[in-house]
Short mmCIF file of the C-alpha atoms (twelve columns), coordinates in Angstrom:
data_MODEL
# 
_entry.id   MODEL 
# 
loop_
_atom_site.group_PDB 
_atom_site.id 
_atom_site.type_symbol 
_atom_site.label_atom_id 
_atom_site.label_alt_id 
_atom_site.label_comp_id 
_atom_site.label_asym_id 
_atom_site.label_seq_id 
_atom_site.Cartn_x 
_atom_site.Cartn_y 
_atom_site.Cartn_z 
_atom_site.pdbx_PDB_model_num 
ATOM 1   C CA . MET A 1   0.797   -10.507 5.067   1 
ATOM 2   C CA . GLN A 2   2.197   -13.181 2.782   1 
ATOM 3   C CA . GLU A 3   3.656   -10.554 0.429   1 
ATOM 4   C CA . ALA A 4   5.128   -8.628  3.376   1 
ATOM 5   C CA . ARG A 5   6.803   -11.761 4.738   1 
ATOM 6   C CA . ALA A 6   8.212   -12.540 1.291   1 
ATOM 7   C CA . ALA A 7   9.578   -8.996  1.047   1 
ATOM 8   C CA . ALA A 8   11.284  -9.372  4.437   1 
ATOM 9   C CA . ALA A 9   12.831  -12.655 3.321   1 
ATOM 10  C CA . ARG A 10  14.344  -10.783 0.358   1 
ATOM 11  C CA . GLY A 11  15.776  -8.112  2.678   1 
ATOM 12  C CA . GLU A 12  13.114  -5.550  1.798   1 
ATOM 13  C CA . VAL A 13  11.075  -3.565  4.308   1 
ATOM 14  C CA . PRO A 14  8.168   -5.959  4.928   1 
ATOM 15  C CA . VAL A 15  5.269   -4.260  3.226   1 
ATOM 16  C CA . GLY A 16  2.880   -6.205  1.041   1 
ATOM 17  C CA . ALA A 17  -0.035  -5.123  -1.121  1 
ATOM 18  C CA . VAL A 18  -2.856  -6.864  -2.958  1 
ATOM 19  C CA . VAL A 19  -5.415  -5.356  -5.330  1 
ATOM 20  C CA . THR A 20  -8.800  -7.055  -5.637  1 
ATOM 21  C CA . ASP A 21  -11.695 -6.384  -7.979  1 
ATOM 22  C CA . ALA A 22  -15.321 -5.756  -7.002  1 
ATOM 23  C CA . ALA A 23  -15.907 -9.515  -6.627  1 
ATOM 24  C CA . GLY A 24  -12.871 -9.917  -4.358  1 
ATOM 25  C CA . GLN A 25  -10.746 -11.648 -7.001  1 
ATOM 26  C CA . VAL A 26  -7.033  -10.862 -6.817  1 
ATOM 27  C CA . LEU A 27  -5.881  -8.678  -9.712  1 
ATOM 28  C CA . ALA A 28  -2.303  -8.211  -8.516  1 
ATOM 29  C CA . ARG A 29  -0.037  -8.647  -5.527  1 
ATOM 30  C CA . ALA A 30  3.397   -7.302  -4.665  1 
ATOM 31  C CA . GLY A 31  5.885   -6.741  -1.905  1 
ATOM 32  C CA . ASN A 32  8.385   -3.929  -1.610  1 
ATOM 33  C CA . GLU A 33  11.195  -4.134  -4.191  1 
ATOM 34  C CA . VAL A 34  13.066  -0.917  -3.385  1 
ATOM 35  C CA . GLU A 35  16.382  -2.665  -2.756  1 
ATOM 36  C CA . ALA A 36  16.128  -5.209  -5.572  1 
ATOM 37  C CA . ARG A 37  15.218  -2.596  -8.176  1 
ATOM 38  C CA . ARG A 38  17.361  0.130   -6.621  1 
ATOM 39  C CA . ASP A 39  14.290  2.290   -6.998  1 
ATOM 40  C CA . PRO A 40  12.896  4.301   -4.077  1 
ATOM 41  C CA . SER A 41  9.465   4.313   -5.723  1 
ATOM 42  C CA . ALA A 42  9.211   0.495   -5.905  1 
ATOM 43  C CA . HIS A 43  6.793   0.350   -2.987  1 
ATOM 44  C CA . ALA A 44  4.419   -2.612  -2.788  1 
ATOM 45  C CA . GLU A 45  1.387   -0.399  -3.403  1 
ATOM 46  C CA . LEU A 46  2.734   1.145   -6.596  1 
ATOM 47  C CA . LEU A 47  3.859   -2.197  -7.970  1 
ATOM 48  C CA . ALA A 48  0.501   -3.819  -7.221  1 
ATOM 49  C CA . LEU A 49  -1.520  -0.902  -8.604  1 
ATOM 50  C CA . ARG A 50  0.486   -0.856  -11.833 1 
ATOM 51  C CA . ALA A 51  0.128   -4.611  -12.246 1 
ATOM 52  C CA . ALA A 52  -3.614  -4.470  -11.545 1 
ATOM 53  C CA . ALA A 53  -4.094  -1.736  -14.143 1 
ATOM 54  C CA . ALA A 54  -2.125  -3.803  -16.654 1 
ATOM 55  C CA . ALA A 55  -4.236  -6.866  -15.818 1 
ATOM 56  C CA . THR A 56  -7.483  -4.974  -16.405 1 
ATOM 57  C CA . GLY A 57  -6.222  -3.124  -19.451 1 
ATOM 58  C CA . ASP A 58  -7.280  0.197   -17.959 1 
ATOM 59  C CA . LYS A 59  -5.401  3.021   -16.289 1 
ATOM 60  C CA . LEU A 60  -8.047  3.401   -13.566 1 
ATOM 61  C CA . LEU A 61  -9.248  0.958   -10.921 1 
ATOM 62  C CA . PRO A 62  -12.597 2.437   -9.818  1 
ATOM 63  C CA . GLN A 63  -14.029 -0.836  -8.440  1 
ATOM 64  C CA . ALA A 64  -10.807 -2.065  -6.835  1 
ATOM 65  C CA . THR A 65  -9.726  -2.426  -3.242  1 
ATOM 66  C CA . LEU A 66  -6.076  -1.918  -2.326  1 
ATOM 67  C CA . TRP A 67  -5.046  -4.009  0.692   1 
ATOM 68  C CA . VAL A 68  -1.701  -3.067  2.226   1 
ATOM 69  C CA . THR A 69  0.045   -4.049  5.446   1 
ATOM 70  C CA . LEU A 70  1.190   -0.514  6.328   1 
ATOM 71  C CA . GLU A 71  -0.451  2.878   6.085   1 
ATOM 72  C CA . PRO A 72  0.617   4.188   2.671   1 
ATOM 73  C CA . CYS A 73  3.163   6.979   2.468   1 
ATOM 74  C CA . ALA A 74  2.233   10.225  0.743   1 
ATOM 75  C CA . MET A 75  3.488   8.946   -2.632  1 
ATOM 76  C CA . CYS A 76  1.428   5.766   -2.431  1 
ATOM 77  C CA . ALA A 77  -1.639  7.557   -1.076  1 
ATOM 78  C CA . GLN A 78  -1.505  9.975   -4.005  1 
ATOM 79  C CA . ALA A 79  -1.093  7.070   -6.434  1 
ATOM 80  C CA . THR A 80  -4.142  5.432   -4.857  1 
ATOM 81  C CA . ALA A 81  -6.093  8.601   -5.615  1 
ATOM 82  C CA . PHE A 82  -4.714  8.831   -9.164  1 
ATOM 83  C CA . PHE A 83  -5.697  5.209   -9.887  1 
ATOM 84  C CA . ARG A 84  -9.173  6.089   -8.534  1 
ATOM 85  C CA . VAL A 85  -9.190  3.089   -6.192  1 
ATOM 86  C CA . LYS A 86  -12.563 2.589   -4.549  1 
ATOM 87  C CA . ARG A 87  -11.317 1.362   -1.167  1 
ATOM 88  C CA . LEU A 88  -8.032  1.349   0.721   1 
ATOM 89  C CA . VAL A 89  -7.590  -1.138  3.568   1 
ATOM 90  C CA . PHE A 90  -4.356  -1.052  5.559   1 
ATOM 91  C CA . GLY A 91  -2.897  -2.748  8.597   1 
ATOM 92  C CA . ALA A 92  -0.371  -0.919  10.757  1 
ATOM 93  C CA . TYR A 93  -0.528  2.833   11.210  1 
ATOM 94  C CA . ASP A 94  2.648   4.764   10.378  1 
ATOM 95  C CA . PRO A 95  2.943   7.942   12.484  1 
ATOM 96  C CA . LYS A 96  6.379   8.713   11.023  1 
ATOM 97  C CA . GLY A 97  5.917   8.050   7.306   1 
ATOM 98  C CA . GLY A 98  2.192   7.591   6.729   1 
ATOM 99  C CA . GLY A 99  0.363   9.858   4.346   1 
ATOM 100 C CA . VAL A 100 -3.256  8.886   5.028   1 
ATOM 101 C CA . GLU A 101 -3.975  9.216   8.751   1 
ATOM 102 C CA . HIS A 102 -0.635  10.883  9.526   1 
ATOM 103 C CA . GLY A 103 1.700   13.413  7.944   1 
ATOM 104 C CA . PRO A 104 0.232   15.147  4.906   1 
ATOM 105 C CA . ARG A 105 -3.123  13.312  5.088   1 
ATOM 106 C CA . ILE A 106 -3.360  13.271  1.305   1 
ATOM 107 C CA . PHE A 107 -7.072  12.451  1.116   1 
ATOM 108 C CA . SER A 108 -7.921  15.457  3.306   1 
ATOM 109 C CA . GLN A 109 -6.260  17.928  0.980   1 
ATOM 110 C CA . PRO A 110 -8.557  20.096  -1.154  1 
ATOM 111 C CA . THR A 111 -6.353  19.344  -4.176  1 
ATOM 112 C CA . CYS A 112 -6.904  15.582  -3.908  1 
ATOM 113 C CA . HIS A 113 -8.826  14.484  -7.017  1 
ATOM 114 C CA . HIS A 114 -10.302 11.290  -5.573  1 
ATOM 115 C CA . VAL A 115 -10.868 10.061  -2.028  1 
ATOM 116 C CA . PRO A 116 -11.270 6.328   -1.524  1 
ATOM 117 C CA . GLU A 117 -13.078 4.730   1.365   1 
ATOM 118 C CA . VAL A 118 -10.352 4.122   3.984   1 
ATOM 119 C CA . VAL A 119 -10.264 1.353   6.571   1 
ATOM 120 C CA . GLY A 120 -7.193  1.314   8.797   1 
ATOM 121 C CA . GLY A 121 -5.972  -1.037  11.494  1 
ATOM 122 C CA . VAL A 122 -6.876  -4.353  9.847   1 
ATOM 123 C CA . ARG A 123 -4.549  -6.996  11.337  1 
ATOM 124 C CA . GLU A 124 -2.639  -4.056  12.758  1 
ATOM 125 C CA . GLY A 125 -0.861  -5.996  15.507  1 
ATOM 126 C CA . GLU A 126 0.408   -8.667  13.145  1 
ATOM 127 C CA . ALA A 127 1.610   -6.138  10.565  1 
ATOM 128 C CA . ALA A 128 3.281   -3.932  13.180  1 
ATOM 129 C CA . ALA A 129 5.019   -6.936  14.771  1 
ATOM 130 C CA . LEU A 130 6.461   -7.983  11.411  1 
ATOM 131 C CA . LEU A 131 7.896   -4.495  10.903  1 
ATOM 132 C CA . ARG A 132 9.298   -4.325  14.456  1 
ATOM 133 C CA . GLU A 133 10.979  -7.715  14.082  1 
ATOM 134 C CA . PHE A 134 12.477  -6.742  10.735  1 
ATOM 135 C CA . PHE A 135 13.978  -3.478  11.998  1 
ATOM 136 C CA . ALA A 136 15.172  -5.071  15.269  1 
ATOM 137 C CA . GLY A 137 17.106  -7.547  13.157  1 
ATOM 138 C CA . LEU A 138 18.906  -4.690  11.388  1 
ATOM 139 C CA . ARG A 139 20.157  -3.141  14.618  1 
# 
């Protein structure tokens, strides 16, 4: 939530992500940087996964948990599979743009190479409220 709040303060959609190792130690953390980088792929999940891989010196994260405040989109869900993340934990569900429990349901596709354990709805109300407040402020 801290990374999501920081992203909102920068004018980014308030999504935050943290990657932890098997012992629960933080490997990387990030908030959305789409606007700052002028890069539509600069989602919190991708930034955190890349940083975690760099921190471990490996391209795969088979013992890692990805914590994110919003259900990952299809791009981020696929990246989670490509990084071979062990567990994905997310907060708010995203019926419009989600790619895990909604939309393309990436992990349910027969072409998905790796399916992490998925836990959704963790601190869902808090994460959803942060998003609602952010978008209400834009209107």
